[in-house]
C-alpha cells in the first residue's frame, strides 16, 4: 500500500467526534443548570450589542450578526471541545469579512464562510488542532493589533456622523475619504459617541474604588457587575436620541426595522466562476477562525484549570461556519470577551453557551423593533473600545527587549495587515518567521574537526585518518557547513570518520550531502565511516538505503569503536578543535 494512502486510512481510523457537552451531561445536576442559566443570560446581554456592531462593521446587516451569534454560538457550544467557550462574530474578522464583501459581494462572503467551515472540519477530523499552536506569537500579536487599527479607523465615520455613501476597506482610502467628507461632521453624533465611550470606560466594576460608604458601594457594584456597560449604553443612547429627536443616524434609519426571529434557511446564491476566486479568502477565514478560537480556549483553560479538545473544537467551528450562512450569518469563532464573561459568571458547562444563544433568540423575537432606535455612534463607541481592548499594545513597548527577528516579524505583520490585508500579512509573517527559524537553526549547526593524537591519525600502512563532528541539525539550511569537505579540490583524509552523536536530526538534503561526500571519498579510493548516529538520522539512513551504500561495517556506535575498527588503539583521548 502506498505510504500516503496508509496515512490517510490511519487518520480515518483515528477519527473521533465527541462533543464536550456529552461528557458533562452524564453528571449534570440541577444546581449546575441554574448557575449556567445565569451565566448564559449575562453573556447574552454582552453579546447582543457586539453581534450587531460586528455585523455592521463587517459589511452586512445587523440581524446577520445576531444570527451568527445565535446559530454559530449554539452549534459551537453543543458540538465544541471546550467547557466554557462562547462562539459568535468576532472583531478579528471585521477587516477580512468587509474586504471580501466589498470585493465579491455578500452572497460570496457567505459561500466563502461555508467553504471555510469545510476546511475547519477537515482540520479537526485529521487532528491538526495542535498545528495552529505552531504559528509564532509575534504574528498573532502583529495581526491582532493591525485589525484593531482597522476597526478603529472604520468607526470614525459613525462616531463623527460623517456622510460617506460607500466606505472603503483600504486604510489609506478610508483616511482620504474621512478628510474629503469632514465637512459633513455631526456634533450631536460625536456627543452621543463620546458619552457612550466614556460610560463604557468608566462603568463601575466590583473592584473599582468609590466614594460611597462600604455597604452602598458593595450593593451598587453588585448591580453594575451584573449589568453590562454596553447594554446601558445602547438603552440610554437610544432613549436620548429618540426623546430629543436628535438628527443622528440609527440602525432603523440605515437598515430599516429588524426582523423578529431568524430567517428561513436558504442556500446563498452560488456561481462556480466566482467560487474559484474564493479559495484564498476561505483559507484566510479558516485559519483566523482556528487561531482565534483555540487561543481563546487556551486562555479559558488557564482560568478554569481545564484542558479543551482542540480537534473537537475545530470540527465544531467547521459545522457552525458551514451552517450559519444558511441563515445569512457570517463567520463565527470563539470570542475572548464573551468567553471571559461566561467564566466570570461561573459557567460550569456548555449549557451556558446554549442558554446564551436561546436568550438572544428570545430577545430579537420580543424586542427586535426597538433595536431600530440604537444610534450608530453608540455602536461605534462600543467597537472602538473593543478595538482598544483586543490588542496587546504593551508588547510594542517591549519590542526593544526582543531579538531583531521577532521585531521584524511582528512589525511586518502589523503594517501589512493595516496597509494590505490579513491574508498578505499572515503569509509574509509566516515566511519571515520560517526564514528566521532556518537561519537560527543553521547558525547553531557546526562541523568541527576532531584533533586525533598522532598514533590514531595515521595507520600502520600510511593511510591518514581524520574525524569531524556534526553538531546541531543537518538540513537544507545548514548543508553549506559541509562545503569545505565536498569541495573537489579539498584535501581529504584516506579514512574520514563523521561523528554524529550530537546531530539531533537530518533531512533529505543533509542525507544527500553525506551521500555526495561518501561518493567523493570512494572515487579517491578512501573510506567514510559514520559513528554514534542518533535515532532519527540513523532511521533515515537505513530507510533511504544509504547504509547499504556506506556498508554495514562502516556504521559504528561510537568514535572509539570506529577508530578501533580501522586499526587505531581503542582507548584514546579525543579533543575537539573548532574548524
Coordinates of C-alpha atoms in Angstrom, one line a residue:
X1 CA 0.0 0.0 0.0
X2 CA 1.2 3.5 -0.9
X3 CA 2.5 5.3 2.3
X4 CA 0.3 8.3 1.7
X5 CA -2.8 6.1 1.4
X6 CA -1.8 4.2 4.5
X7 CA -1.5 7.5 6.5
X8 CA -4.9 8.6 5.2
X9 CA -6.5 5.3 6.3
X10 CA -4.8 5.6 9.7
X11 CA -6.2 9.1 10.1
X12 CA -9.6 7.9 9.2
X13 CA -9.5 5.2 11.8
X14 CA -8.3 7.7 14.4
X15 CA -11.4 10.0 13.7
X16 CA -13.1 10.9 16.9
X17 CA -16.2 13.1 17.3
X18 CA -17.1 13.6 21.0
X19 CA -18.5 17.0 22.0
X20 CA -17.7 18.1 25.5
X21 CA -21.4 18.6 26.2
X22 CA -21.9 14.8 26.2
X23 CA -19.3 14.4 28.9
X24 CA -20.9 16.9 31.2
X25 CA -24.4 15.7 30.8
X26 CA -23.5 12.4 32.4
X27 CA -23.0 14.1 35.8
X28 CA -25.1 17.3 35.2
X29 CA -27.1 18.4 38.3
X30 CA -29.9 20.8 38.9
X31 CA -27.8 23.4 40.6
X32 CA -25.4 23.3 37.7
X33 CA -28.2 24.3 35.4
X34 CA -29.2 27.3 37.4
X35 CA -25.6 28.6 37.5
X36 CA -25.3 28.0 33.8
X37 CA -28.7 29.8 33.2
X38 CA -27.5 32.9 35.0
X39 CA -24.1 32.9 33.2
X40 CA -25.8 32.3 29.8
X41 CA -28.2 35.3 30.3
X42 CA -25.4 37.5 31.4
X43 CA -23.3 36.6 28.3
X44 CA -26.3 37.2 26.0
X45 CA -26.5 40.8 27.3
X46 CA -22.9 41.3 26.4
X47 CA -23.2 39.5 23.1
X48 CA -26.3 41.4 21.7
X49 CA -24.6 44.8 21.0
X50 CA -21.4 43.2 19.9
X51 CA -23.2 40.9 17.4
X52 CA -25.0 43.9 15.8
X53 CA -21.8 46.0 15.8
X54 CA -19.6 43.3 14.3
X55 CA -22.3 42.6 11.7
X56 CA -22.5 46.2 10.5
X57 CA -18.7 46.7 10.7
X58 CA -18.3 43.5 8.5
X59 CA -20.4 45.0 5.7
X60 CA -23.6 43.1 6.4
X61 CA -26.9 43.9 8.2
X62 CA -27.1 43.9 12.0
X63 CA -29.5 41.0 12.0
X64 CA -26.9 38.9 10.2
X65 CA -24.5 39.5 13.1
X66 CA -27.2 38.4 15.6
X67 CA -28.0 35.3 13.5
X68 CA -24.3 34.4 13.7
X69 CA -24.3 34.7 17.5
X70 CA -27.4 32.6 17.7
X71 CA -26.7 29.8 15.2
X72 CA -22.9 29.8 15.5
X73 CA -22.9 30.2 19.2
X74 CA -25.4 27.4 19.7
X75 CA -23.6 24.9 17.5
X76 CA -20.2 25.8 18.9
X77 CA -21.5 25.1 22.5
X78 CA -23.3 21.9 21.6
X79 CA -20.5 20.4 19.5
X80 CA -17.4 22.1 20.8
X81 CA -14.4 20.7 22.7
X82 CA -14.3 23.5 25.4
X83 CA -16.4 23.6 28.6
X84 CA -16.9 27.4 28.6
X85 CA -16.2 28.8 25.1
X86 CA -18.8 31.2 23.7
X87 CA -19.0 31.4 19.9
X88 CA -20.2 34.2 17.6
X89 CA -19.0 37.0 15.4
X90 CA -15.6 38.4 16.4
X91 CA -13.8 41.7 16.0
X92 CA -10.8 39.9 14.5
X93 CA -12.9 39.1 11.4
X94 CA -14.2 42.6 10.7
X95 CA -11.5 43.8 8.3
X96 CA -11.2 40.5 6.5
X97 CA -15.0 40.0 6.0
X98 CA -15.6 43.6 5.0
X99 CA -12.9 43.3 2.3
X100 CA -14.4 40.1 1.0
X101 CA -17.9 41.5 1.0
X102 CA -16.7 44.7 -0.8
X103 CA -14.7 42.7 -3.5
X104 CA -17.0 39.7 -4.1
X105 CA -20.4 40.7 -2.6
X106 CA -22.2 39.4 0.5
X107 CA -23.5 36.2 -1.2
X108 CA -20.0 35.2 -2.0
X109 CA -18.9 36.1 1.5
X110 CA -21.4 33.6 2.8
X111 CA -20.2 30.9 0.3
X112 CA -16.6 31.6 1.4
X113 CA -17.6 31.2 5.0
X114 CA -19.2 27.8 4.2
X115 CA -16.0 26.7 2.4
X116 CA -14.0 27.8 5.4
X117 CA -16.3 25.6 7.5
X118 CA -15.5 22.6 5.4
X119 CA -11.7 23.3 5.9
X120 CA -12.1 23.7 9.6
X121 CA -13.9 20.4 10.0
X122 CA -11.3 18.7 7.9
X123 CA -8.5 20.2 10.1
X124 CA -10.2 18.8 13.2
X125 CA -11.0 15.4 11.6
X126 CA -7.4 14.9 10.6
X127 CA -6.3 16.0 14.1
X128 CA -4.5 19.2 13.1
X129 CA -5.6 21.2 16.1
X130 CA -2.2 21.4 17.7
X131 CA -0.6 22.7 14.5
X132 CA -2.3 26.0 15.0
X133 CA -0.1 26.5 18.0
X134 CA 2.9 26.5 15.7
X135 CA 2.0 30.0 14.5
X136 CA 4.5 32.3 16.2
X137 CA 3.1 34.7 18.9
X138 CA 4.8 37.6 17.1
X139 CA 2.5 37.1 14.1
X140 CA -0.6 36.7 16.3
X141 CA 0.2 40.0 18.2
X142 CA 1.0 41.8 14.9
X143 CA -2.2 41.0 13.0
X144 CA -4.4 41.4 16.1
X145 CA -3.0 45.0 16.6
X146 CA -3.4 45.6 12.9
X147 CA -7.0 44.5 12.9
X148 CA -7.6 46.8 15.9
X149 CA -6.3 49.8 14.0
X150 CA -8.6 48.9 11.0
X151 CA -11.6 48.6 13.2
X152 CA -10.9 51.9 14.9
X153 CA -10.5 53.8 11.6
X154 CA -13.7 52.2 10.2
X155 CA -15.7 53.6 13.1
X156 CA -14.6 57.2 12.7
X157 CA -17.3 57.7 10.1
X158 CA -20.2 56.8 12.5
X159 CA -18.5 58.4 15.6
X160 CA -18.3 61.8 13.8
X161 CA -21.6 61.3 11.9
X162 CA -19.9 61.7 8.5
X163 CA -21.9 61.3 5.4
X164 CA -19.9 58.8 3.4
X165 CA -22.0 56.9 0.9
X166 CA -19.7 54.0 0.3
X167 CA -17.0 53.3 2.9
X168 CA -13.7 51.8 1.6
X169 CA -11.9 48.8 3.0
X170 CA -8.4 50.2 2.2
X171 CA -6.7 52.0 5.1
X172 CA -5.4 55.0 3.0
X173 CA -8.7 55.3 1.1
X174 CA -10.6 55.5 4.4
X175 CA -8.3 58.2 5.7
X176 CA -8.7 60.1 2.4
X177 CA -12.4 59.7 2.4
X178 CA -12.7 61.0 6.0
X179 CA -10.7 64.0 5.0
X180 CA -12.9 64.7 2.0
X181 CA -16.1 64.4 3.9
X182 CA -15.1 66.0 7.2
X183 CA -17.4 69.0 6.3
X184 CA -20.4 66.7 7.0
X185 CA -19.4 66.4 10.6
X186 CA -22.4 66.0 13.0
X187 CA -21.6 67.3 16.5
X188 CA -24.7 65.5 18.0
X189 CA -23.4 62.1 16.8
X190 CA -20.0 62.9 18.2
X191 CA -21.5 63.9 21.6
X192 CA -23.5 60.6 21.7
X193 CA -20.4 58.6 20.8
X194 CA -18.1 60.3 23.3
X195 CA -20.5 60.0 26.2
X196 CA -21.1 56.3 25.2
X197 CA -17.4 55.6 25.1
X198 CA -16.9 57.4 28.5
X199 CA -19.7 55.3 30.0
X200 CA -18.1 52.1 28.8
X201 CA -14.6 53.1 30.1
X202 CA -15.7 54.4 33.5
X203 CA -18.6 52.0 34.2
X204 CA -18.1 50.8 37.8
X205 CA -16.9 47.3 38.4
X206 CA -16.9 45.3 41.6
X207 CA -13.2 46.1 42.2
X208 CA -13.2 49.8 41.3
X209 CA -12.8 52.4 44.1
X210 CA -15.6 54.7 45.0
X211 CA -16.6 57.5 47.5
X212 CA -19.7 55.8 48.8
X213 CA -20.0 54.1 52.1
X214 CA -18.9 50.5 52.1
X215 CA -22.4 48.9 52.2
X216 CA -23.7 51.2 49.4
X217 CA -20.6 50.7 47.4
X218 CA -20.8 47.0 47.5
X219 CA -24.5 47.0 46.7
X220 CA -24.1 49.3 43.7
X221 CA -21.1 47.4 42.3
X222 CA -23.0 44.1 42.6
X223 CA -25.7 45.7 40.4
X224 CA -23.3 47.2 37.9
X225 CA -21.3 44.0 37.6
X226 CA -24.5 42.2 36.6
X227 CA -25.4 44.9 34.1
X228 CA -23.0 45.1 31.1
X229 CA -22.0 48.7 30.3
X230 CA -22.7 48.1 26.6
X231 CA -26.4 47.3 27.3
X232 CA -26.5 50.5 29.4
X233 CA -25.0 52.5 26.6
X234 CA -27.5 51.1 24.0
X235 CA -30.5 51.8 26.1
X236 CA -29.6 55.2 27.3
X237 CA -28.3 56.5 24.0
X238 CA -31.4 55.2 22.2
X239 CA -33.7 57.0 24.8
X240 CA -31.7 60.2 24.4
X241 CA -31.8 60.3 20.6
X242 CA -35.4 59.3 20.5
X243 CA -36.7 61.6 23.2
X244 CA -34.8 64.6 21.9
X245 CA -35.3 63.7 18.3
X246 CA -31.6 64.2 17.5
X247 CA -30.5 64.2 13.9
X248 CA -28.3 61.1 14.5
X249 CA -28.2 58.1 12.2
X250 CA -29.7 54.9 13.8
X251 CA -30.0 51.3 12.9
X252 CA -33.6 51.9 11.8
X253 CA -32.8 54.9 9.6
X254 CA -30.0 53.0 7.8
X255 CA -31.2 49.4 7.7
X256 CA -34.9 49.6 8.4
X257 CA -36.7 47.6 11.1
X258 CA -35.0 44.4 12.1
X259 CA -37.0 41.2 11.5
X260 CA -38.3 39.2 14.5
X261 CA -36.7 35.8 14.8
X262 CA -34.4 34.0 12.3
X263 CA -34.9 34.0 8.6
X264 CA -36.0 30.8 6.7
X265 CA -32.8 28.9 5.9
X266 CA -31.8 29.1 2.2
X267 CA -28.6 28.4 0.2
X268 CA -26.7 31.6 -0.8
X269 CA -26.5 32.4 -4.5
X270 CA -23.7 30.3 -5.9
X271 CA -21.6 30.7 -9.0
X272 CA -18.8 28.3 -9.9
X273 CA -17.0 31.0 -11.8
X274 CA -16.8 33.3 -8.8
X275 CA -16.2 30.4 -6.3
X276 CA -12.8 29.7 -7.9
X277 CA -11.7 33.1 -6.6
X278 CA -12.8 32.4 -3.0
X279 CA -10.2 29.8 -2.2
X280 CA -7.7 32.3 -0.7
X281 CA -10.4 34.2 1.3
X282 CA -11.8 30.8 2.6
X283 CA -8.4 29.7 3.8
X284 CA -7.9 33.0 5.5
X285 CA -11.2 32.8 7.3
X286 CA -10.5 29.2 8.3
X287 CA -7.0 30.0 9.6
X288 CA -8.2 33.1 11.5
X289 CA -11.1 31.2 13.0
X290 CA -8.8 28.3 14.1
X291 CA -6.2 30.7 15.6
X292 CA -8.8 32.9 17.4
X293 CA -10.9 30.0 18.8
X294 CA -8.0 27.9 20.0
X295 CA -6.2 30.9 21.6
X296 CA -9.5 31.8 23.3
X297 CA -9.9 28.2 24.6
X298 CA -6.4 28.1 25.9
X299 CA -7.0 31.4 27.9
X300 CA -10.2 30.0 29.3
X301 CA -8.4 26.7 30.3
X302 CA -5.9 28.7 32.3
X303 CA -8.7 30.3 34.3
X304 CA -10.8 27.2 35.0
X305 CA -7.9 24.7 35.3
X306 CA -9.2 22.6 32.4
X307 CA -8.0 21.4 29.0
X308 CA -10.0 21.7 25.8
X309 CA -10.1 19.2 22.9
X310 CA -8.5 21.3 20.1
X311 CA -9.6 18.9 17.3
X312 CA -13.2 18.7 18.5
X313 CA -13.3 22.5 18.8
X314 CA -12.2 22.8 15.2
X315 CA -14.8 20.4 14.0
X316 CA -17.5 22.4 15.9
X317 CA -16.2 25.6 14.4
X318 CA -16.4 23.9 11.0
X319 CA -20.1 22.8 11.4
X320 CA -21.0 26.3 12.8
X321 CA -19.4 28.1 9.9
X322 CA -21.0 25.8 7.3
X323 CA -24.5 26.1 8.8
X324 CA -24.6 29.8 9.8
X325 CA -24.6 31.2 6.3
X326 CA -27.9 29.3 5.6
X327 CA -29.4 31.9 7.9
X328 CA -27.5 34.8 6.5
X329 CA -24.8 34.6 9.2
X330 CA -21.1 35.4 8.8
X331 CA -18.0 33.7 10.2
X332 CA -18.3 32.5 13.8
X333 CA -15.5 31.7 16.2
X334 CA -14.6 31.6 19.9
X335 CA -14.6 35.1 21.4
X336 CA -12.4 36.3 24.2
X337 CA -14.8 38.9 25.7
X338 CA -17.9 36.7 25.8
X339 CA -15.9 33.7 27.0
X340 CA -14.3 35.6 29.8
X341 CA -17.8 37.0 30.8
X342 CA -19.0 33.4 30.8
X343 CA -16.1 32.3 33.0
X344 CA -16.5 35.2 35.4
X345 CA -20.2 34.4 35.7
X346 CA -19.4 31.0 37.0
X347 CA -20.4 28.8 34.0
X348 CA -19.9 25.1 34.6
X349 CA -20.6 23.5 31.2
X350 CA -21.5 24.2 27.5
X351 CA -25.1 24.6 28.6
X352 CA -24.3 28.2 29.4
X353 CA -23.4 28.8 25.8
X354 CA -26.7 27.2 24.7
X355 CA -28.6 29.4 27.1
X356 CA -26.8 32.5 25.7
X357 CA -28.0 31.6 22.1
X358 CA -31.6 30.9 23.2
X359 CA -31.7 34.2 25.1
X360 CA -30.5 36.1 22.1
X361 CA -33.3 34.5 20.0
X362 CA -35.9 35.4 22.6
X363 CA -34.7 39.0 22.7
X364 CA -34.9 39.5 19.0
X365 CA -38.4 37.8 18.9
X366 CA -39.7 40.2 21.6
X367 CA -37.7 43.4 21.1
X368 CA -36.4 43.5 17.5
X369 CA -38.3 46.7 16.6
X370 CA -36.7 48.6 19.4
X371 CA -33.2 47.9 18.0
X372 CA -34.0 50.4 15.2
X373 CA -33.6 53.2 17.8
X374 CA -30.0 52.4 18.5
X375 CA -27.7 55.2 17.2
X376 CA -24.8 54.1 15.1
X377 CA -22.5 56.5 17.1
X378 CA -23.1 54.3 20.2
X379 CA -22.2 51.1 18.3
X380 CA -19.1 52.9 17.0
X381 CA -18.1 53.7 20.6
X382 CA -18.6 50.0 21.6
X383 CA -16.4 48.9 18.7
X384 CA -13.7 51.5 19.5
X385 CA -13.5 50.1 23.0
X386 CA -13.4 46.5 21.6
X387 CA -10.6 47.5 19.2
X388 CA -8.5 49.0 22.0
X389 CA -9.1 46.0 24.3
X390 CA -8.3 43.3 21.8
X391 CA -4.7 44.2 21.0
X392 CA -1.7 43.8 23.3
X393 CA -0.4 47.3 22.9
X394 CA 2.2 46.9 25.7
X395 CA 4.0 44.4 23.5
X396 CA 5.1 47.2 21.2
X397 CA 6.8 49.0 24.2
X398 CA 8.7 45.8 24.9
X399 CA 10.0 45.3 21.4
X400 CA 13.4 46.7 22.3
X401 CA 13.9 43.7 24.6
X402 CA 13.4 41.1 21.9
X403 CA 15.5 39.9 19.0
X404 CA 15.7 41.7 15.7
X405 CA 13.9 38.7 14.0
X406 CA 11.0 38.9 16.5
X407 CA 10.7 42.7 15.9
X408 CA 10.8 42.4 12.1
X409 CA 8.2 39.6 12.0
X410 CA 5.8 41.4 14.4
X411 CA 6.0 44.8 12.8
X412 CA 5.8 43.4 9.3
X413 CA 2.7 41.5 10.1
X414 CA 1.2 44.6 11.8
X415 CA 1.9 47.1 9.0
X416 CA 0.9 44.6 6.2
X417 CA -2.4 44.0 8.0
X418 CA -3.2 47.7 8.1
X419 CA -1.9 48.6 4.6
X420 CA -2.9 45.5 2.6
X421 CA -5.0 42.8 4.3
X422 CA -4.8 39.9 6.8
X423 CA -4.0 37.2 4.1
X424 CA -0.9 39.0 2.9
X425 CA 0.2 39.8 6.4
X426 CA 0.0 36.3 7.7
X427 CA 1.6 34.8 4.6
X428 CA 4.5 37.2 4.8
X429 CA 4.7 36.8 8.5
X430 CA 4.9 33.0 8.3
X431 CA 7.5 33.2 5.5
X432 CA 9.7 35.6 7.6
X433 CA 9.3 33.5 10.7
X434 CA 10.3 30.4 8.8
X435 CA 13.3 32.1 7.2
X436 CA 14.5 33.4 10.5
X437 CA 14.0 30.0 12.1
X438 CA 16.0 28.4 9.4
X439 CA 18.7 31.0 9.8
X440 CA 18.9 30.4 13.6
X441 CA 19.0 26.7 13.2
X442 CA 21.7 26.8 10.6
X443 CA 23.7 29.2 12.7
X444 CA 23.6 26.7 15.5
X445 CA 24.9 23.9 13.3
X446 CA 28.7 23.3 13.4
X447 CA 31.0 20.9 11.7
X448 CA 34.1 20.7 13.9
X449 CA 37.4 18.9 13.2
X450 CA 38.3 16.4 15.9
X451 CA 42.0 16.6 16.7
X452 CA 43.3 13.0 16.9
X453 CA 46.5 12.0 18.7
X454 CA 49.4 11.2 16.3
X455 CA 49.2 7.5 16.9
X456 CA 45.5 7.5 15.9
X457 CA 45.7 9.8 12.9
X458 CA 48.0 7.5 10.8
X459 CA 47.6 3.8 10.2
X460 CA 50.5 1.4 10.0
X461 CA 50.0 1.2 6.2
X462 CA 50.5 5.0 6.0
X463 CA 46.9 6.0 5.4
X464 CA 45.7 9.2 7.1
X465 CA 42.7 9.1 9.4
X466 CA 40.6 12.2 10.0
X467 CA 37.4 12.8 12.0
X468 CA 34.7 15.6 12.1
X469 CA 31.8 16.1 14.5
X470 CA 28.5 17.4 13.3
X471 CA 26.7 19.4 16.0
X472 CA 23.1 20.5 15.6
X473 CA 20.7 19.9 12.7
X474 CA 21.9 18.8 9.3
X475 CA 19.2 20.0 7.0
X476 CA 18.8 22.1 3.8
X477 CA 19.6 25.3 5.6
X478 CA 22.9 24.0 7.1
X479 CA 24.3 21.7 4.4
X480 CA 26.6 24.5 3.4
X481 CA 28.6 23.7 6.5
X482 CA 29.9 20.6 4.7
X483 CA 31.1 22.7 1.7
X484 CA 34.8 22.5 2.7
X485 CA 34.5 18.7 2.7
X486 CA 32.6 18.5 -0.6
X487 CA 35.0 20.8 -2.5
X488 CA 36.6 18.6 -5.2
X489 CA 39.9 20.4 -4.7
X490 CA 39.8 19.8 -0.9
X491 CA 42.4 17.5 0.6
X492 CA 40.6 14.8 2.4
X493 CA 42.0 12.0 4.7
X494 CA 42.1 8.5 3.4
X495 CA 39.7 7.4 6.2
X496 CA 37.1 10.0 7.2
X497 CA 35.0 9.3 10.4
X498 CA 31.9 11.5 10.8
X499 CA 30.8 11.5 14.4
X500 CA 27.1 12.3 14.7
X501 CA 26.0 11.7 18.3
X502 CA 25.3 15.4 18.7
X503 CA 23.4 15.6 15.4
X504 CA 19.8 16.0 16.6
X505 CA 18.1 15.5 13.2
X506 CA 18.8 15.3 9.5
X507 CA 16.6 15.8 6.4
X508 CA 16.9 14.5 2.8
X509 CA 19.2 17.5 1.9
X510 CA 21.5 16.6 4.7
X511 CA 21.4 12.9 3.6
X512 CA 22.2 13.9 0.0
X513 CA 25.2 15.9 1.2
X514 CA 26.5 12.8 3.1
X515 CA 25.9 10.6 0.0
X516 CA 27.9 13.1 -2.2
X517 CA 30.7 13.1 0.4
X518 CA 30.8 9.3 0.5
X519 CA 30.9 9.0 -3.3
X520 CA 33.7 11.6 -3.5
X521 CA 35.8 9.8 -0.9
X522 CA 35.1 6.4 -2.6
X523 CA 36.2 7.8 -6.0
X524 CA 39.5 8.8 -4.4
X525 CA 40.0 5.3 -3.0
X526 CA 39.2 6.3 0.5
X527 CA 36.8 5.2 3.2
X528 CA 34.0 7.0 5.0
X529 CA 32.5 5.9 8.4
X530 CA 29.6 7.2 10.4
X531 CA 29.9 7.0 14.2
X532 CA 27.3 7.4 17.0
X533 CA 24.3 8.4 14.8
X534 CA 21.2 9.3 16.8
X535 CA 17.8 7.6 16.2
X536 CA 16.3 10.0 13.6
X537 CA 19.4 10.3 11.3
X538 CA 20.0 6.6 11.7
X539 CA 16.5 5.6 10.7
X540 CA 16.6 8.0 7.6
X541 CA 19.9 6.5 6.5
X542 CA 18.5 3.0 6.8
X543 CA 15.2 3.7 5.0
X544 CA 16.9 5.5 2.2
X545 CA 19.4 2.7 1.5
X546 CA 22.4 4.9 2.4
X547 CA 23.6 2.3 5.0
X548 CA 23.9 -0.3 2.2
X549 CA 25.8 2.2 0.1
X550 CA 28.1 3.1 3.0
X551 CA 28.5 -0.5 4.1
X552 CA 27.1 -2.0 7.3
X553 CA 30.6 -2.3 8.8
X554 CA 31.2 1.4 8.3
X555 CA 28.3 2.4 10.6
X556 CA 29.7 2.3 14.1
X557 CA 28.2 3.0 17.6
X558 CA 30.9 5.4 18.7
X559 CA 34.0 7.2 17.6
X560 CA 36.3 4.9 19.6
X561 CA 34.6 1.9 18.0
X562 CA 35.3 3.3 14.6
X563 CA 38.9 4.1 15.4
X564 CA 39.3 0.5 16.7
X565 CA 37.9 -1.0 13.5
X566 CA 40.2 0.9 11.3
X567 CA 43.2 -0.2 13.3
X568 CA 43.8 2.5 15.9
X569 CA 44.0 1.8 19.6
X570 CA 40.6 1.6 21.3
X571 CA 41.4 3.8 24.3
X572 CA 42.3 7.4 23.3
X573 CA 41.9 10.9 24.3
X574 CA 39.9 12.8 21.7
X575 CA 39.9 16.5 21.7
X576 CA 37.8 18.8 19.6
X577 CA 39.2 21.7 17.7
X578 CA 36.9 24.2 16.2
X579 CA 37.2 24.3 12.5

